[in-house]
Amino acid sequence: MKVPAAPLTAAAFAPFGQVIEAAGNQSFPINQGTCARFHDLARLELDTAGGRAGVSIFRARPVSLPFTVRMLERHSLSSQAFMPLTARRYLVVVAPGGKTPDPATVRAFLAGPGQGVNYARGVWHHPLLALDAEADFLVLDRIGPGANCDEHPFDGNDPITVIDGPLR
């Protein structure tokens, strides 16, 4: 099965979480007018019983398109937000939440420089997929006890392949 990678937009990504970016979002001046605050860009969901919000940096090695999806993961105790620290594009692969991801519902997005994503709690997604070069991401998620990462492998009988651009 081939999945085209579409441009990342807030409307297209809404079933999976939020796009984090300053472009097009309301801001207001702070710090005596020396800074603009783009406020409340993502709904962080944290089951903090025994856990806490964490801030980390992930470094992703690049992949290339076409890309074969071999697994997806989900976090049932928290959302997970990624904001690139470099001005590079990256690939976002998601599927709606549920007991297991349905290959027919897998979607792919090409995120551009300045666009982050916040995966809603329970949404299936692929781990970070930098394109073109190694890239660092600021990550906001839950740190603490409890199983907060389920992985679902896909067999090789009907591979899910993400391609660049629309289906031909």
mmCIF file of N, CA, C and O in Angstrom, residues 68-118:
data_model
loop_
_atom_site.group_PDB
_atom_site.id
_atom_site.type_symbol
_atom_site.label_atom_id
_atom_site.label_comp_id
_atom_site.label_asym_id
_atom_site.label_seq_id
_atom_site.Cartn_x
_atom_site.Cartn_y
_atom_site.Cartn_z
ATOM 1 N N THR A 68 9.530 2.792 3.997
ATOM 2 C CA THR A 68 8.660 1.683 4.388
ATOM 3 C C THR A 68 8.389 1.742 5.888
ATOM 4 O O THR A 68 9.324 1.756 6.696
ATOM 5 N N VAL A 69 7.102 1.788 6.243
ATOM 6 C CA VAL A 69 6.676 1.836 7.639
ATOM 7 C C VAL A 69 6.641 0.408 8.165
ATOM 8 O O VAL A 69 5.870 -0.416 7.682
ATOM 9 N N ARG A 70 7.462 0.114 9.150
ATOM 10 C CA ARG A 70 7.534 -1.234 9.719
ATOM 11 C C ARG A 70 6.853 -1.332 11.086
ATOM 12 O O ARG A 70 6.600 -2.416 11.579
ATOM 13 N N MET A 71 6.581 -0.173 11.697
ATOM 14 C CA MET A 71 5.936 -0.171 13.012
ATOM 15 C C MET A 71 5.369 1.207 13.304
ATOM 16 O O MET A 71 5.780 2.185 12.699
ATOM 17 N N LEU A 72 4.408 1.244 14.228
ATOM 18 C CA LEU A 72 3.907 2.492 14.793
ATOM 19 C C LEU A 72 3.879 2.315 16.307
ATOM 20 O O LEU A 72 3.832 1.188 16.808
ATOM 21 N N GLU A 73 3.912 3.435 17.022
ATOM 22 C CA GLU A 73 3.829 3.405 18.471
ATOM 23 C C GLU A 73 2.755 4.387 18.934
ATOM 24 O O GLU A 73 2.309 5.235 18.157
ATOM 25 N N ARG A 74 2.340 4.243 20.201
ATOM 26 C CA ARG A 74 1.395 5.189 20.795
ATOM 27 C C ARG A 74 1.723 5.337 22.277
ATOM 28 O O ARG A 74 2.361 4.469 22.879
ATOM 29 N N HIS A 75 1.253 6.452 22.835
ATOM 30 C CA HIS A 75 1.459 6.742 24.249
ATOM 31 C C HIS A 75 0.084 6.927 24.886
ATOM 32 O O HIS A 75 -0.612 7.892 24.581
ATOM 33 N N SER A 76 -0.297 5.993 25.745
ATOM 34 C CA SER A 76 -1.642 6.020 26.319
ATOM 35 C C SER A 76 -1.752 6.911 27.546
ATOM 36 O O SER A 76 -2.858 7.254 27.965
ATOM 37 N N LEU A 77 -0.628 7.317 28.133
ATOM 38 C CA LEU A 77 -0.662 8.141 29.337
ATOM 39 C C LEU A 77 -0.387 9.619 29.065
ATOM 40 O O LEU A 77 -0.436 10.429 29.992
ATOM 41 N N SER A 78 -0.050 9.974 27.823
ATOM 42 C CA SER A 78 0.269 11.377 27.550
ATOM 43 C C SER A 78 0.251 11.677 26.056
ATOM 44 O O SER A 78 0.361 10.789 25.227
ATOM 45 N N SER A 79 0.141 12.958 25.787
ATOM 46 C CA SER A 79 0.423 13.432 24.440
ATOM 47 C C SER A 79 1.943 13.476 24.300
ATOM 48 O O SER A 79 2.681 13.250 25.265
ATOM 49 N N GLN A 80 2.422 13.759 23.093
ATOM 50 C CA GLN A 80 3.861 13.865 22.883
ATOM 51 C C GLN A 80 4.082 14.936 21.815
ATOM 52 O O GLN A 80 3.604 14.801 20.691
ATOM 53 N N ALA A 81 4.773 16.011 22.208
ATOM 54 C CA ALA A 81 4.991 17.143 21.306
ATOM 55 C C ALA A 81 6.437 17.167 20.831
ATOM 56 O O ALA A 81 7.362 16.939 21.611
ATOM 57 N N PHE A 82 6.607 17.454 19.535
ATOM 58 C CA PHE A 82 7.921 17.557 18.909
ATOM 59 C C PHE A 82 8.034 18.903 18.214
ATOM 60 O O PHE A 82 7.172 19.259 17.406
ATOM 61 N N MET A 83 9.092 19.646 18.494
ATOM 62 C CA MET A 83 9.354 20.916 17.825
ATOM 63 C C MET A 83 10.778 20.869 17.302
ATOM 64 O O MET A 83 11.728 20.687 18.070
ATOM 65 N N PRO A 84 10.953 20.989 15.971
ATOM 66 C CA PRO A 84 12.304 20.907 15.422
ATOM 67 C C PRO A 84 13.157 22.089 15.884
ATOM 68 O O PRO A 84 12.665 23.211 15.991
ATOM 69 N N LEU A 85 14.419 21.815 16.151
ATOM 70 C CA LEU A 85 15.367 22.856 16.531
ATOM 71 C C LEU A 85 16.232 23.275 15.358
ATOM 72 O O LEU A 85 17.081 24.152 15.499
ATOM 73 N N THR A 86 16.020 22.639 14.216
ATOM 74 C CA THR A 86 16.738 22.979 12.993
ATOM 75 C C THR A 86 15.703 23.299 11.911
ATOM 76 O O THR A 86 14.574 22.825 11.969
ATOM 77 N N ALA A 87 16.088 24.090 10.948
ATOM 78 C CA ALA A 87 15.176 24.495 9.871
ATOM 79 C C ALA A 87 15.221 23.473 8.746
ATOM 80 O O ALA A 87 15.686 23.745 7.644
ATOM 81 N N ARG A 88 14.720 22.273 9.055
ATOM 82 C CA ARG A 88 14.700 21.204 8.057
ATOM 83 C C ARG A 88 13.327 20.558 8.052
ATOM 84 O O ARG A 88 12.630 20.524 9.051
ATOM 85 N N ARG A 89 12.984 19.959 6.932
ATOM 86 C CA ARG A 89 11.719 19.238 6.852
ATOM 87 C C ARG A 89 11.873 17.868 7.503
ATOM 88 O O ARG A 89 12.990 17.355 7.650
ATOM 89 N N TYR A 90 10.734 17.286 7.880
ATOM 90 C CA TYR A 90 10.728 15.937 8.434
ATOM 91 C C TYR A 90 9.397 15.285 8.098
ATOM 92 O O TYR A 90 8.450 15.938 7.655
ATOM 93 N N LEU A 91 9.340 13.970 8.273
ATOM 94 C CA LEU A 91 8.182 13.181 7.899
ATOM 95 C C LEU A 91 7.389 12.802 9.142
ATOM 96 O O LEU A 91 7.957 12.373 10.145
ATOM 97 N N VAL A 92 6.060 12.953 9.082
ATOM 98 C CA VAL A 92 5.147 12.593 10.153
ATOM 99 C C VAL A 92 4.235 11.486 9.629
ATOM 100 O O VAL A 92 3.584 11.672 8.596
ATOM 101 N N VAL A 93 4.202 10.340 10.297
ATOM 102 C CA VAL A 93 3.347 9.224 9.901
ATOM 103 C C VAL A 93 2.449 8.890 11.084
ATOM 104 O O VAL A 93 2.946 8.648 12.189
ATOM 105 N N VAL A 94 1.124 8.894 10.862
ATOM 106 C CA VAL A 94 0.150 8.714 11.948
ATOM 107 C C VAL A 94 -0.998 7.809 11.520
ATOM 108 O O VAL A 94 -1.233 7.591 10.332
ATOM 109 N N ALA A 95 -1.713 7.311 12.521
ATOM 110 C CA ALA A 95 -2.966 6.578 12.327
ATOM 111 C C ALA A 95 -3.834 6.854 13.550
ATOM 112 O O ALA A 95 -3.311 7.101 14.638
ATOM 113 N N PRO A 96 -5.156 6.807 13.403
ATOM 114 C CA PRO A 96 -6.027 7.056 14.548
ATOM 115 C C PRO A 96 -5.760 6.067 15.680
ATOM 116 O O PRO A 96 -5.312 4.943 15.459
ATOM 117 N N GLY A 97 -6.092 6.502 16.911
ATOM 118 C CA GLY A 97 -5.958 5.640 18.074
ATOM 119 C C GLY A 97 -6.901 4.450 17.978
ATOM 120 O O GLY A 97 -7.817 4.418 17.171
ATOM 121 N N GLY A 98 -6.673 3.476 18.794
ATOM 122 C CA GLY A 98 -7.459 2.248 18.820
ATOM 123 C C GLY A 98 -6.578 1.138 19.336
ATOM 124 O O GLY A 98 -5.397 1.336 19.611
ATOM 125 N N LYS A 99 -7.156 -0.061 19.431
ATOM 126 C CA LYS A 99 -6.387 -1.194 19.964
ATOM 127 C C LYS A 99 -5.135 -1.467 19.131
ATOM 128 O O LYS A 99 -4.058 -1.679 19.670
ATOM 129 N N THR A 100 -5.287 -1.506 17.814
ATOM 130 C CA THR A 100 -4.149 -1.649 16.907
ATOM 131 C C THR A 100 -4.352 -0.682 15.737
ATOM 132 O O THR A 100 -5.490 -0.351 15.389
ATOM 133 N N PRO A 101 -3.278 -0.224 15.113
ATOM 134 C CA PRO A 101 -3.438 0.679 13.978
ATOM 135 C C PRO A 101 -3.915 -0.080 12.742
ATOM 136 O O PRO A 101 -3.456 -1.189 12.461
ATOM 137 N N ASP A 102 -4.836 0.524 12.013
ATOM 138 C CA ASP A 102 -5.345 -0.041 10.769
ATOM 139 C C ASP A 102 -4.497 0.501 9.624
ATOM 140 O O ASP A 102 -4.472 1.712 9.403
ATOM 141 N N PRO A 103 -3.775 -0.357 8.889
ATOM 142 C CA PRO A 103 -2.930 0.136 7.799
ATOM 143 C C PRO A 103 -3.680 1.018 6.801
ATOM 144 O O PRO A 103 -3.100 1.937 6.224
ATOM 145 N N ALA A 104 -4.964 0.774 6.611
ATOM 146 C CA ALA A 104 -5.740 1.561 5.650
ATOM 147 C C ALA A 104 -5.947 3.007 6.109
ATOM 148 O O ALA A 104 -6.331 3.854 5.302
ATOM 149 N N THR A 105 -5.720 3.291 7.394
ATOM 150 C CA THR A 105 -5.936 4.646 7.908
ATOM 151 C C THR A 105 -4.644 5.425 8.117
ATOM 152 O O THR A 105 -4.668 6.552 8.622
ATOM 153 N N VAL A 106 -3.505 4.844 7.742
ATOM 154 C CA VAL A 106 -2.221 5.525 7.923
ATOM 155 C C VAL A 106 -2.169 6.760 7.026
ATOM 156 O O VAL A 106 -2.527 6.705 5.848
ATOM 157 N N ARG A 107 -1.742 7.880 7.602
ATOM 158 C CA ARG A 107 -1.567 9.137 6.874
ATOM 159 C C ARG A 107 -0.124 9.598 7.047
ATOM 160 O O ARG A 107 0.509 9.315 8.064
ATOM 161 N N ALA A 108 0.371 10.323 6.068
ATOM 162 C CA ALA A 108 1.732 10.853 6.132
ATOM 163 C C ALA A 108 1.706 12.331 5.778
ATOM 164 O O ALA A 108 0.941 12.760 4.909
ATOM 165 N N PHE A 109 2.558 13.090 6.464
ATOM 166 C CA PHE A 109 2.640 14.537 6.260
ATOM 167 C C PHE A 109 4.103 14.940 6.162
ATOM 168 O O PHE A 109 4.950 14.419 6.880
ATOM 169 N N LEU A 110 4.382 15.903 5.284
ATOM 170 C CA LEU A 110 5.701 16.516 5.211
ATOM 171 C C LEU A 110 5.654 17.799 6.022
ATOM 172 O O LEU A 110 4.958 18.749 5.655
ATOM 173 N N ALA A 111 6.361 17.826 7.145
ATOM 174 C CA ALA A 111 6.427 19.015 7.992
ATOM 175 C C ALA A 111 7.566 19.894 7.508
ATOM 176 O O ALA A 111 8.658 19.401 7.206
ATOM 177 N N GLY A 112 7.297 21.172 7.426
ATOM 178 C CA GLY A 112 8.308 22.110 6.977
ATOM 179 C C GLY A 112 9.029 22.767 8.139
ATOM 180 O O GLY A 112 8.652 22.595 9.302
ATOM 181 N N PRO A 113 10.067 23.541 7.836
ATOM 182 C CA PRO A 113 10.777 24.268 8.885
ATOM 183 C C PRO A 113 9.805 25.126 9.693
ATOM 184 O O PRO A 113 8.910 25.751 9.139
ATOM 185 N N GLY A 114 9.964 25.107 11.006
ATOM 186 C CA GLY A 114 9.119 25.908 11.879
ATOM 187 C C GLY A 114 7.812 25.249 12.270
ATOM 188 O O GLY A 114 7.027 25.837 12.997
ATOM 189 N N GLN A 115 7.554 24.025 11.802
ATOM 190 C CA GLN A 115 6.332 23.314 12.160
ATOM 191 C C GLN A 115 6.649 22.180 13.119
ATOM 192 O O GLN A 115 7.479 21.323 12.827
ATOM 193 N N GLY A 116 5.962 22.161 14.250
ATOM 194 C CA GLY A 116 6.055 21.061 15.184
ATOM 195 C C GLY A 116 4.734 20.328 15.211
ATOM 196 O O GLY A 116 3.752 20.768 14.603
ATOM 197 N N VAL A 117 4.689 19.198 15.901
ATOM 198 C CA VAL A 117 3.441 18.447 16.047
ATOM 199 C C VAL A 117 3.271 18.035 17.501
ATOM 200 O O VAL A 117 4.245 17.832 18.221
ATOM 201 N N ASN A 118 2.018 17.929 17.905
ATOM 202 C CA ASN A 118 1.672 17.376 19.210
ATOM 203 C C ASN A 118 0.740 16.206 18.952
ATOM 204 O O ASN A 118 -0.408 16.397 18.550
#
